[in-house]
Short mmCIF file of N, CA and C in Angstrom, two decimals:
data_model
loop_
_atom_site.label_atom_id
_atom_site.label_comp_id
_atom_site.label_asym_id
_atom_site.label_seq_id
_atom_site.Cartn_x
_atom_site.Cartn_y
_atom_site.Cartn_z
N MET A 1 -3.09 -13.77 -19.47
CA MET A 1 -3.53 -13.87 -18.44
C MET A 1 -2.46 -15.22 -18.20
N LYS A 2 -1.23 -14.95 -18.26
CA LYS A 2 -0.46 -16.16 -18.20
C LYS A 2 -0.46 -16.62 -16.71
N ASP A 3 0.07 -17.94 -16.60
CA ASP A 3 0.10 -18.49 -15.46
C ASP A 3 -1.47 -19.11 -14.77
N TYR A 4 -2.25 -19.02 -15.24
CA TYR A 4 -3.78 -19.11 -14.93
C TYR A 4 -4.45 -19.55 -16.04
N VAL A 5 -5.65 -20.88 -15.57
CA VAL A 5 -6.38 -21.65 -16.33
C VAL A 5 -7.18 -20.22 -17.32
N GLU A 6 -7.48 -20.44 -18.77
CA GLU A 6 -8.91 -19.63 -19.14
C GLU A 6 -9.55 -20.66 -19.62
N SER A 7 -10.75 -20.14 -19.81
CA SER A 7 -12.08 -20.88 -20.27
C SER A 7 -11.90 -20.48 -21.66
N ALA A 8 -12.97 -21.07 -22.18
CA ALA A 8 -13.17 -21.04 -23.93
C ALA A 8 -13.53 -18.94 -23.79
N SER A 9 -14.14 -18.91 -22.86
CA SER A 9 -14.68 -17.73 -23.37
C SER A 9 -13.80 -16.21 -22.47
N GLY A 10 -12.48 -16.97 -21.76
CA GLY A 10 -11.49 -16.18 -21.86
C GLY A 10 -11.22 -16.02 -20.62
N SER A 11 -12.34 -15.83 -19.32
CA SER A 11 -12.62 -16.02 -18.00
C SER A 11 -11.48 -17.06 -17.53
N VAL A 12 -11.12 -16.28 -15.66
CA VAL A 12 -9.94 -17.37 -15.11
C VAL A 12 -11.20 -18.80 -14.86
N VAL A 13 -10.41 -19.70 -15.22
CA VAL A 13 -11.31 -21.14 -14.21
C VAL A 13 -10.89 -21.01 -13.00
N THR A 14 -11.92 -21.13 -12.11
CA THR A 14 -11.79 -21.41 -10.63
C THR A 14 -11.82 -22.95 -10.02
N ASN A 15 -12.22 -22.71 -8.90
CA ASN A 15 -12.49 -24.10 -8.15
C ASN A 15 -13.48 -23.87 -7.66
N PRO A 16 -14.43 -24.81 -6.84
CA PRO A 16 -15.72 -25.05 -5.72
C PRO A 16 -15.50 -23.86 -4.78
N TYR A 17 -14.09 -23.25 -4.40
CA TYR A 17 -13.73 -22.46 -3.26
C TYR A 17 -13.85 -21.14 -3.72
N GLY A 18 -13.27 -20.89 -5.23
CA GLY A 18 -13.34 -19.36 -5.76
C GLY A 18 -11.91 -18.96 -5.92
N GLU A 19 -11.25 -20.23 -5.82
CA GLU A 19 -9.82 -19.94 -5.96
C GLU A 19 -9.41 -20.51 -7.55
N CYS A 20 -7.98 -19.63 -7.98
CA CYS A 20 -8.37 -19.51 -9.37
C CYS A 20 -7.05 -20.81 -9.54
N TRP A 21 -7.46 -21.38 -10.84
CA TRP A 21 -6.48 -22.70 -11.21
C TRP A 21 -5.15 -21.76 -11.92
N ARG A 22 -4.10 -22.55 -11.11
CA ARG A 22 -2.59 -21.74 -12.34
C ARG A 22 -2.33 -23.05 -12.93
N THR A 23 -1.51 -22.55 -14.07
CA THR A 23 -0.85 -23.43 -15.05
C THR A 23 0.49 -24.28 -14.57
N ASN A 24 1.05 -23.51 -12.96
CA ASN A 24 2.24 -23.88 -13.21
C ASN A 24 2.45 -23.28 -11.64
N TYR A 25 3.24 -23.75 -10.34
CA TYR A 25 2.89 -23.59 -9.02
C TYR A 25 4.59 -22.07 -9.26
N ALA A 26 4.85 -21.60 -10.37
CA ALA A 26 5.88 -20.88 -9.75
C ALA A 26 5.22 -19.15 -9.44
N ASP A 27 6.16 -18.55 -8.50
CA ASP A 27 5.91 -17.63 -8.32
C ASP A 27 4.43 -16.74 -9.79
N THR A 28 3.79 -15.90 -9.54
CA THR A 28 3.47 -14.91 -10.22
C THR A 28 3.10 -13.43 -9.84
N THR A 29 4.02 -12.43 -10.99
CA THR A 29 3.43 -11.32 -10.61
C THR A 29 2.37 -10.34 -10.58
N GLU A 30 1.35 -11.97 -11.42
CA GLU A 30 -0.17 -10.98 -12.13
C GLU A 30 -1.12 -11.21 -11.24
N LYS A 31 -1.47 -10.34 -10.22
CA LYS A 31 -2.81 -10.48 -9.25
C LYS A 31 -3.93 -10.20 -9.69
N LEU A 32 -4.29 -11.43 -9.87
CA LEU A 32 -6.01 -11.01 -10.56
C LEU A 32 -6.89 -10.92 -9.47
N GLU A 33 -7.84 -9.51 -9.89
CA GLU A 33 -8.62 -9.81 -9.09
C GLU A 33 -9.62 -10.65 -9.02
N GLU A 34 -10.02 -11.16 -9.77
CA GLU A 34 -11.24 -12.41 -9.65
C GLU A 34 -10.63 -13.38 -8.96
N CYS A 35 -8.74 -13.41 -9.10
CA CYS A 35 -8.80 -14.37 -8.04
C CYS A 35 -8.23 -14.43 -6.44
N GLY A 36 -8.87 -13.07 -6.15
CA GLY A 36 -8.80 -12.41 -4.76
C GLY A 36 -8.13 -11.61 -4.32
N TYR A 37 -7.10 -11.35 -4.78
CA TYR A 37 -6.21 -10.46 -5.01
C TYR A 37 -7.20 -8.63 -5.13
N GLU A 38 -6.50 -7.58 -3.39
CA GLU A 38 -7.08 -6.43 -4.14
C GLU A 38 -6.23 -5.43 -4.73
N LYS A 39 -6.65 -4.56 -4.79
CA LYS A 39 -5.34 -3.11 -5.11
C LYS A 39 -5.39 -2.57 -3.75
N ALA A 40 -3.86 -2.28 -3.90
CA ALA A 40 -3.54 -2.00 -2.01
C ALA A 40 -4.53 0.28 -1.99
N LYS A 41 -4.69 -0.07 -1.22
CA LYS A 41 -5.60 1.16 -1.07
C LYS A 41 -4.92 2.00 -0.10
N PRO A 42 -3.18 2.93 -0.04
CA PRO A 42 -3.34 3.52 1.58
C PRO A 42 -4.45 4.54 1.64
N VAL A 43 -4.38 4.39 3.00
CA VAL A 43 -5.13 5.26 4.29
C VAL A 43 -4.43 6.40 4.97
N GLU A 44 -4.30 7.33 4.10
CA GLU A 44 -3.68 8.88 5.58
C GLU A 44 -4.45 8.72 6.17
N VAL A 45 -4.12 8.70 7.59
CA VAL A 45 -4.63 8.61 9.00
C VAL A 45 -4.19 10.36 9.35
N ALA A 46 -3.41 10.14 10.12
CA ALA A 46 -2.55 11.58 10.49
C ALA A 46 -1.83 12.47 9.85
N VAL A 47 -1.90 13.71 9.92
CA VAL A 47 -0.59 14.59 9.31
C VAL A 47 -0.13 15.56 10.64
N GLU A 48 1.44 15.44 10.61
CA GLU A 48 1.95 16.38 11.43
C GLU A 48 3.17 17.19 10.21
N VAL A 49 3.04 18.32 10.27
CA VAL A 49 3.87 19.24 9.21
C VAL A 49 4.96 20.04 9.88
N VAL A 50 5.96 19.72 9.37
CA VAL A 50 7.50 20.00 10.52
C VAL A 50 8.09 20.82 9.28
N ALA A 51 8.11 22.13 9.98
CA ALA A 51 9.09 23.04 8.87
C ALA A 51 10.62 22.54 8.48
N ALA A 52 10.97 22.47 7.60
CA ALA A 52 11.98 21.75 6.94
C ALA A 52 13.68 22.74 7.49
N PRO A 53 14.59 22.64 7.59
CA PRO A 53 15.84 24.17 7.48
C PRO A 53 15.94 24.89 6.68
N THR A 54 14.74 24.50 5.71
CA THR A 54 15.31 25.52 4.72
C THR A 54 13.42 25.98 4.37
N ALA A 55 13.28 27.59 4.08
CA ALA A 55 11.82 27.88 3.86
C ALA A 55 11.81 27.52 2.55
N ALA A 56 12.36 26.98 1.41
CA ALA A 56 11.83 26.54 0.39
C ALA A 56 11.24 24.85 0.26
N SER A 57 11.04 24.22 1.20
CA SER A 57 11.07 22.76 1.22
C SER A 57 9.88 22.58 3.05
N VAL A 58 9.21 21.62 2.87
CA VAL A 58 8.35 21.13 3.49
C VAL A 58 7.99 19.90 4.35
N THR A 59 8.87 19.18 5.30
CA THR A 59 8.64 17.90 5.55
C THR A 59 7.34 17.24 6.23
N THR A 60 6.78 16.58 5.54
CA THR A 60 5.13 15.87 6.23
C THR A 60 5.53 14.47 6.80
N LYS A 61 4.86 14.12 8.02
CA LYS A 61 4.98 13.07 8.67
C LYS A 61 3.17 12.78 8.36
N VAL A 62 3.63 11.62 8.29
CA VAL A 62 1.98 10.62 8.01
C VAL A 62 1.80 9.76 7.88
N VAL A 63 0.66 8.62 8.94
CA VAL A 63 1.14 7.35 9.38
C VAL A 63 -0.23 7.06 8.42
N ARG A 64 0.41 6.15 7.66
CA ARG A 64 -0.26 5.56 7.07
C ARG A 64 -1.00 4.25 7.37
N GLU A 65 -1.95 3.47 6.62
CA GLU A 65 -2.09 1.90 7.04
C GLU A 65 -2.81 1.59 5.43
N VAL A 66 -2.66 -0.06 5.50
CA VAL A 66 -2.69 -1.05 4.90
C VAL A 66 -3.26 -2.29 5.11
N THR A 67 -4.82 -2.42 4.33
CA THR A 67 -4.91 -3.68 4.48
C THR A 67 -4.48 -4.44 3.65
N ILE A 68 -4.76 -6.31 4.52
CA ILE A 68 -4.29 -7.47 3.58
C ILE A 68 -5.50 -8.44 4.06
N GLY A 69 -6.00 -8.79 3.33
CA GLY A 69 -6.91 -9.61 3.15
C GLY A 69 -5.83 -11.23 3.45
N ALA A 70 -6.44 -11.94 4.97
CA ALA A 70 -5.95 -13.30 4.85
C ALA A 70 -5.55 -14.09 4.23
N SER A 71 -6.79 -14.05 3.29
CA SER A 71 -6.84 -14.64 2.39
C SER A 71 -5.69 -15.03 1.42
N MET A 72 -5.24 -14.18 1.09
CA MET A 72 -4.15 -13.67 0.24
C MET A 72 -3.01 -13.93 0.78
N LEU A 73 -2.81 -14.08 2.30
CA LEU A 73 -1.76 -14.55 3.28
C LEU A 73 -1.45 -15.83 3.64
N PHE A 74 -2.35 -16.67 3.84
CA PHE A 74 -2.50 -17.58 4.53
C PHE A 74 -3.43 -18.67 4.43
N GLY A 75 -3.37 -19.97 4.46
CA GLY A 75 -4.29 -21.10 4.18
C GLY A 75 -5.05 -21.08 5.54
N PHE A 76 -6.36 -22.08 4.62
CA PHE A 76 -6.98 -21.92 5.95
C PHE A 76 -7.02 -21.88 7.87
N ASP A 77 -6.69 -22.02 8.74
CA ASP A 77 -6.52 -21.90 9.84
C ASP A 77 -4.89 -21.92 10.19
N SER A 78 -4.50 -20.98 9.44
CA SER A 78 -2.73 -21.42 9.24
C SER A 78 -2.40 -19.89 9.08
N ALA A 79 -1.06 -20.12 9.90
CA ALA A 79 -0.42 -18.32 10.87
C ALA A 79 0.85 -18.60 9.52
N GLU A 80 0.85 -19.39 8.44
CA GLU A 80 2.22 -19.65 8.04
C GLU A 80 2.25 -18.97 6.29
N LEU A 81 3.20 -17.82 6.13
CA LEU A 81 2.72 -17.26 5.31
C LEU A 81 2.93 -18.14 3.63
N THR A 82 1.74 -17.96 2.59
CA THR A 82 2.00 -18.89 1.47
C THR A 82 3.03 -18.56 0.59
N HIS A 83 2.88 -19.30 -0.43
CA HIS A 83 4.04 -19.19 -1.37
C HIS A 83 4.21 -17.32 -2.07
N ASP A 84 2.81 -17.06 -2.59
CA ASP A 84 2.04 -16.14 -2.69
C ASP A 84 2.28 -14.53 -1.69
N ALA A 85 2.44 -15.09 -0.81
CA ALA A 85 2.06 -14.44 0.23
C ALA A 85 3.47 -12.82 0.25
N THR A 86 4.43 -13.33 -0.27
CA THR A 86 5.66 -12.25 0.26
C THR A 86 5.28 -11.37 -1.20
N ALA A 87 5.19 -11.74 -2.04
CA ALA A 87 4.90 -10.85 -2.96
C ALA A 87 3.94 -9.94 -2.67
N VAL A 88 2.70 -10.30 -2.12
CA VAL A 88 1.61 -9.64 -1.80
C VAL A 88 2.12 -8.45 -0.63
N ILE A 89 2.66 -8.73 0.22
CA ILE A 89 3.23 -8.08 1.33
C ILE A 89 3.92 -7.32 0.83
N ASP A 90 5.09 -6.90 -0.32
CA ASP A 90 5.67 -6.09 -1.29
C ASP A 90 5.12 -5.31 -1.50
N GLU A 91 4.24 -5.74 -2.51
CA GLU A 91 3.34 -4.95 -3.40
C GLU A 91 2.43 -3.78 -2.13
N ARG A 92 2.37 -4.59 -1.11
CA ARG A 92 1.18 -3.79 -0.02
C ARG A 92 2.21 -2.60 0.70
N ILE A 93 3.24 -3.11 0.86
CA ILE A 93 4.29 -2.05 1.74
C ILE A 93 4.80 -1.03 0.24
N GLN A 94 5.23 -1.09 -0.86
CA GLN A 94 5.35 -0.14 -2.07
C GLN A 94 4.44 0.52 -2.07
N ALA A 95 2.81 0.03 -2.06
CA ALA A 95 2.32 1.46 -2.12
C ALA A 95 1.52 1.67 -0.83
N LEU A 96 1.63 1.36 -0.13
CA LEU A 96 1.97 2.33 1.46
C LEU A 96 3.22 3.36 1.50
N ARG A 97 3.93 3.02 0.92
CA ARG A 97 5.11 3.68 1.32
C ARG A 97 4.80 4.85 0.37
N GLY A 98 4.41 4.80 -1.32
CA GLY A 98 3.99 5.70 -1.69
C GLY A 98 5.49 6.69 -2.20
N ASN A 99 5.37 7.85 -2.53
CA ASN A 99 6.18 8.68 -2.65
C ASN A 99 7.11 9.17 -1.37
N ALA A 100 6.44 8.58 -0.32
CA ALA A 100 6.81 8.92 0.79
C ALA A 100 8.69 7.76 1.45
N THR A 101 9.71 8.45 2.25
CA THR A 101 10.08 7.49 2.80
C THR A 101 9.24 6.49 3.92
N LEU A 102 9.26 5.76 4.60
CA LEU A 102 8.95 4.83 5.33
C LEU A 102 10.34 5.27 6.55
N THR A 103 9.29 5.84 7.52
CA THR A 103 10.38 5.81 8.80
C THR A 103 10.03 4.97 9.59
N SER A 104 9.47 4.30 9.91
CA SER A 104 8.81 3.39 10.78
C SER A 104 7.96 2.31 10.48
N VAL A 105 7.47 0.29 10.97
CA VAL A 105 6.74 0.37 11.00
C VAL A 105 6.46 0.36 12.05
N MET A 106 5.02 0.91 12.64
CA MET A 106 4.87 0.74 14.14
C MET A 106 3.99 0.17 14.24
N ARG A 107 3.40 -1.12 13.73
CA ARG A 107 2.45 -1.63 14.02
C ARG A 107 2.08 -2.82 13.24
N VAL A 108 1.69 -3.85 13.42
CA VAL A 108 0.78 -5.24 12.83
C VAL A 108 -0.18 -5.46 13.36
N GLU A 109 -1.39 -5.61 12.67
CA GLU A 109 -2.35 -6.34 13.71
C GLU A 109 -2.69 -7.16 13.01
N GLY A 110 -3.52 -7.97 13.66
CA GLY A 110 -4.09 -9.64 12.70
C GLY A 110 -5.46 -9.58 13.44
N HIS A 111 -6.36 -9.88 12.56
CA HIS A 111 -7.90 -9.70 13.02
C HIS A 111 -8.28 -11.20 12.18
N THR A 112 -9.11 -12.08 12.80
CA THR A 112 -10.17 -13.25 12.56
C THR A 112 -11.56 -12.68 12.45
N ASP A 113 -11.96 -13.69 11.99
CA ASP A 113 -14.17 -13.91 11.84
C ASP A 113 -14.01 -14.61 13.74
N SER A 114 -15.45 -14.36 13.79
CA SER A 114 -16.07 -14.92 14.79
C SER A 114 -15.99 -16.63 15.04
N THR A 115 -15.28 -17.21 13.96
CA THR A 115 -15.77 -18.34 13.58
C THR A 115 -14.68 -19.43 14.72
N GLY A 116 -15.24 -20.08 15.22
CA GLY A 116 -13.84 -20.97 16.05
C GLY A 116 -14.39 -19.98 17.59
N PRO A 117 -13.26 -20.85 18.79
CA PRO A 117 -13.40 -20.04 20.38
C PRO A 117 -12.47 -18.83 20.12
N ALA A 118 -13.53 -17.75 20.53
CA ALA A 118 -12.65 -16.33 20.50
C ALA A 118 -10.95 -16.63 21.30
N ASP A 119 -10.99 -17.69 22.10
CA ASP A 119 -9.50 -17.31 22.67
C ASP A 119 -8.35 -18.09 21.59
N TYR A 120 -8.72 -18.88 21.08
CA TYR A 120 -8.04 -19.63 19.91
C TYR A 120 -8.11 -18.65 18.40
N ASN A 121 -9.19 -17.85 18.21
CA ASN A 121 -8.77 -16.45 17.02
C ASN A 121 -7.83 -15.44 17.11
N LEU A 122 -8.02 -15.38 19.21
CA LEU A 122 -7.32 -14.22 19.28
C LEU A 122 -6.05 -14.67 19.05
N GLY A 123 -5.11 -15.84 19.69
CA GLY A 123 -3.89 -16.63 19.37
C GLY A 123 -3.78 -16.42 17.74
N LEU A 124 -4.58 -16.96 16.99
CA LEU A 124 -3.81 -17.12 15.77
C LEU A 124 -3.81 -15.67 15.21
N SER A 125 -5.13 -14.62 15.55
CA SER A 125 -4.69 -13.62 14.93
C SER A 125 -3.05 -12.99 15.17
N GLN A 126 -2.89 -13.33 16.40
CA GLN A 126 -1.43 -12.90 16.65
C GLN A 126 -0.28 -13.60 15.91
N ARG A 127 -0.22 -15.29 16.04
CA ARG A 127 0.62 -15.37 14.77
C ARG A 127 0.99 -14.88 13.41
N ARG A 128 -0.72 -14.38 13.33
CA ARG A 128 -0.25 -14.29 11.80
C ARG A 128 -0.02 -12.55 11.29
N ALA A 129 -0.49 -11.85 12.97
CA ALA A 129 0.79 -10.47 12.75
C ALA A 129 2.08 -10.73 12.40
N GLN A 130 2.63 -11.47 13.40
CA GLN A 130 4.07 -12.44 13.98
C GLN A 130 4.46 -12.48 12.66
N ALA A 131 4.11 -13.32 11.67
CA ALA A 131 4.35 -13.93 10.39
C ALA A 131 4.65 -12.66 9.52
N VAL A 132 3.69 -11.91 9.46
CA VAL A 132 3.90 -10.64 8.68
C VAL A 132 5.07 -9.69 9.31
N ALA A 133 4.81 -9.52 10.20
CA ALA A 133 5.96 -8.98 11.35
C ALA A 133 7.58 -9.17 11.00
N ASP A 134 7.77 -10.79 10.81
CA ASP A 134 8.64 -11.21 11.12
C ASP A 134 9.48 -11.24 9.16
N TYR A 135 8.48 -11.18 8.46
CA TYR A 135 8.96 -11.04 6.83
C TYR A 135 9.45 -9.24 7.13
N ILE A 136 8.60 -8.78 7.48
CA ILE A 136 8.42 -7.49 7.30
C ILE A 136 10.25 -6.74 7.03
N LEU A 137 10.33 -7.45 9.05
CA LEU A 137 11.53 -6.97 9.11
C LEU A 137 13.03 -7.84 8.68
N SER A 138 12.72 -9.48 8.12
CA SER A 138 13.49 -9.74 6.88
C SER A 138 14.01 -8.58 6.15
N GLN A 139 13.08 -8.13 5.52
CA GLN A 139 13.39 -7.09 4.40
C GLN A 139 14.06 -5.95 4.47
N ALA A 140 13.60 -5.69 5.48
CA ALA A 140 14.21 -4.12 5.95
C ALA A 140 15.42 -4.46 7.31
N PRO A 141 16.64 -4.50 6.73
CA PRO A 141 17.87 -4.75 7.63
C PRO A 141 18.07 -3.70 9.02
N ARG A 142 17.69 -2.62 8.14
CA ARG A 142 17.46 -1.28 9.09
C ARG A 142 16.75 -1.26 10.33
N LEU A 143 15.77 -1.93 10.48
CA LEU A 143 14.46 -1.56 11.22
C LEU A 143 14.58 -2.96 12.15
N ASN A 144 14.65 -2.74 13.73
CA ASN A 144 14.99 -2.82 14.50
C ASN A 144 14.03 -3.70 15.24
N PRO A 145 13.23 -4.71 15.40
CA PRO A 145 12.03 -6.01 15.73
C PRO A 145 11.73 -4.72 17.20
N SER A 146 12.01 -4.14 17.44
CA SER A 146 11.30 -3.36 19.28
C SER A 146 10.64 -2.18 18.10
N ASP A 147 10.94 -2.26 17.16
CA ASP A 147 10.50 -1.13 16.24
C ASP A 147 9.16 -1.06 16.07
N ILE A 148 8.52 -2.53 15.85
CA ILE A 148 7.10 -3.22 15.08
C ILE A 148 6.74 -3.16 16.65
N GLU A 149 5.44 -2.70 16.89
CA GLU A 149 4.23 -3.72 17.53
C GLU A 149 3.00 -4.43 17.08
N VAL A 150 3.58 -5.78 17.47
CA VAL A 150 2.76 -7.04 16.63
C VAL A 150 1.36 -7.13 17.76
N VAL A 151 0.56 -6.73 17.02
CA VAL A 151 -0.71 -7.34 18.03
C VAL A 151 -1.85 -7.92 17.25
N GLY A 152 -2.57 -9.00 17.96
CA GLY A 152 -3.82 -9.87 17.85
C GLY A 152 -4.70 -9.16 18.42
N LYS A 153 -6.13 -8.84 17.44
CA LYS A 153 -7.11 -8.70 17.59
C LYS A 153 -8.23 -9.71 18.22
N GLY A 154 -7.62 -10.79 17.36
CA GLY A 154 -9.00 -11.97 17.16
C GLY A 154 -10.04 -11.29 16.47
N GLU A 155 -11.32 -11.77 16.86
CA GLU A 155 -12.83 -10.84 16.19
C GLU A 155 -12.75 -9.84 16.67
N ALA A 156 -11.95 -9.61 17.73
CA ALA A 156 -12.99 -8.09 18.30
C ALA A 156 -13.23 -6.82 17.82
N GLU A 157 -12.74 -6.65 16.39
CA GLU A 157 -12.87 -5.08 15.92
C GLU A 157 -13.06 -5.90 14.42
N PRO A 158 -14.30 -6.48 14.37
CA PRO A 158 -14.52 -6.68 12.66
C PRO A 158 -14.93 -5.71 11.86
N VAL A 159 -15.20 -5.62 10.40
CA VAL A 159 -15.07 -4.97 9.52
C VAL A 159 -16.32 -4.83 9.06
N ALA A 160 -16.97 -6.10 9.17
CA ALA A 160 -18.05 -6.54 8.31
C ALA A 160 -19.29 -7.25 9.04
N SER A 161 -20.38 -7.72 8.59
CA SER A 161 -21.31 -8.89 9.81
C SER A 161 -20.22 -10.32 9.55
N ASN A 162 -20.32 -11.10 10.49
CA ASN A 162 -19.41 -12.19 10.47
C ASN A 162 -20.70 -12.96 9.93
N ASP A 163 -21.94 -12.48 10.02
CA ASP A 163 -23.30 -13.68 9.73
C ASP A 163 -23.05 -14.02 8.01
N THR A 164 -22.25 -13.38 7.36
CA THR A 164 -22.41 -13.88 5.66
C THR A 164 -20.84 -14.14 5.61
N LYS A 165 -20.40 -15.21 4.17
CA LYS A 165 -19.35 -15.52 4.03
C LYS A 165 -18.59 -14.23 3.70
N GLU A 166 -19.13 -13.67 2.95
CA GLU A 166 -17.99 -12.01 2.27
C GLU A 166 -17.93 -11.41 3.46
N GLY A 167 -18.45 -11.08 4.21
CA GLY A 167 -18.53 -10.75 5.89
C GLY A 167 -16.79 -10.57 6.37
N ARG A 168 -17.29 -12.62 6.54
CA ARG A 168 -16.23 -13.19 7.50
C ARG A 168 -15.11 -12.76 7.02
N GLU A 169 -14.94 -13.52 5.86
CA GLU A 169 -13.75 -13.08 4.74
C GLU A 169 -12.75 -11.61 5.00
N GLN A 170 -14.15 -10.80 5.05
CA GLN A 170 -12.93 -8.92 5.05
C GLN A 170 -12.26 -9.26 6.42
N ASN A 171 -13.28 -9.84 7.38
CA ASN A 171 -12.53 -9.91 8.71
C ASN A 171 -11.87 -10.41 9.02
N ARG A 172 -11.17 -11.05 8.35
CA ARG A 172 -9.64 -11.72 8.53
C ARG A 172 -8.72 -11.33 7.50
N ARG A 173 -8.31 -10.63 8.17
CA ARG A 173 -7.41 -9.43 7.97
C ARG A 173 -5.92 -9.15 8.65
N VAL A 174 -4.85 -8.69 7.92
CA VAL A 174 -4.16 -8.44 9.06
C VAL A 174 -3.53 -6.77 8.16
N VAL A 175 -3.63 -5.87 9.28
CA VAL A 175 -3.62 -4.50 8.53
C VAL A 175 -2.13 -4.07 9.38
N VAL A 176 -1.54 -2.59 8.29
CA VAL A 176 0.30 -2.74 8.55
C VAL A 176 0.13 -0.89 8.72
N PHE A 177 0.66 -0.25 9.61
CA PHE A 177 0.16 1.07 10.20
C PHE A 177 1.66 1.31 9.52
N ALA A 178 2.62 2.12 9.38
CA ALA A 178 3.70 3.10 9.32
C ALA A 178 3.70 4.88 9.13
N GLU A 179 4.67 4.90 9.94
CA GLU A 179 4.62 6.32 9.83
C GLU A 179 6.11 6.72 8.60
N ALA A 180 5.37 7.73 7.24
CA ALA A 180 6.33 8.18 6.52
C ALA A 180 6.87 9.88 6.52
N GLU A 181 7.35 9.47 6.27
CA GLU A 181 7.87 11.27 5.71
C GLU A 181 8.06 11.41 4.36
N ALA A 182 7.55 13.06 3.87
CA ALA A 182 7.64 13.26 2.22
C ALA A 182 8.18 14.66 2.73
N THR A 183 9.57 15.13 1.39
CA THR A 183 9.30 16.42 1.38
C THR A 183 8.57 17.51 0.22
N GLU A 184 8.28 18.21 -0.09
CA GLU A 184 7.52 18.62 -0.83
C GLU A 184 8.35 20.16 -0.79
N SER A 185 8.98 20.54 -2.03
CA SER A 185 9.42 21.65 -2.24
C SER A 185 9.15 23.03 -2.90
N GLY A 186 9.12 23.70 -1.94
CA GLY A 186 8.16 24.96 -2.28
C GLY A 186 8.33 25.89 -3.62
N ASN A 187 9.33 25.35 -4.60
CA ASN A 187 9.94 25.88 -6.00
C ASN A 187 8.93 25.39 -6.22
#
């Protein structure tokens, strides 16, 4: 586990907040689950089959989504991407793409937990979604800013209970929805 401090037993050393201690401040490509990094799990949401010009292939359009925990992208009460955030976003967009060609990024949603005033959380979620959308646009010059809808949901759509630390952490997230096309050969 290069770039991380290890205990005598070989496990990663964490601070009182559960954050992993590093040996240096350089970017690392090693994203350990015990440090809060999640494995990307693209979810296929809708499917429309379109016949291609030849009978030998079929083009499938799907809307995929990927969720990224806010703790992996932002500091507390911040909408500024952390040093490691760009690598996390790149990894998740690649997982979102899979074997298909992304035709557009349609929507980026920011979500918060219920800590603090609702109107503040709504603004924070909007700023966080915008930060992720801005980074995606900076990496994909063919995308037009009008192709991406940026939405802040605040605390309105929790995926877990806000009564626990773990639940609040799950609720702080950014979700990227993208349309993709995959062509399959019938041969």
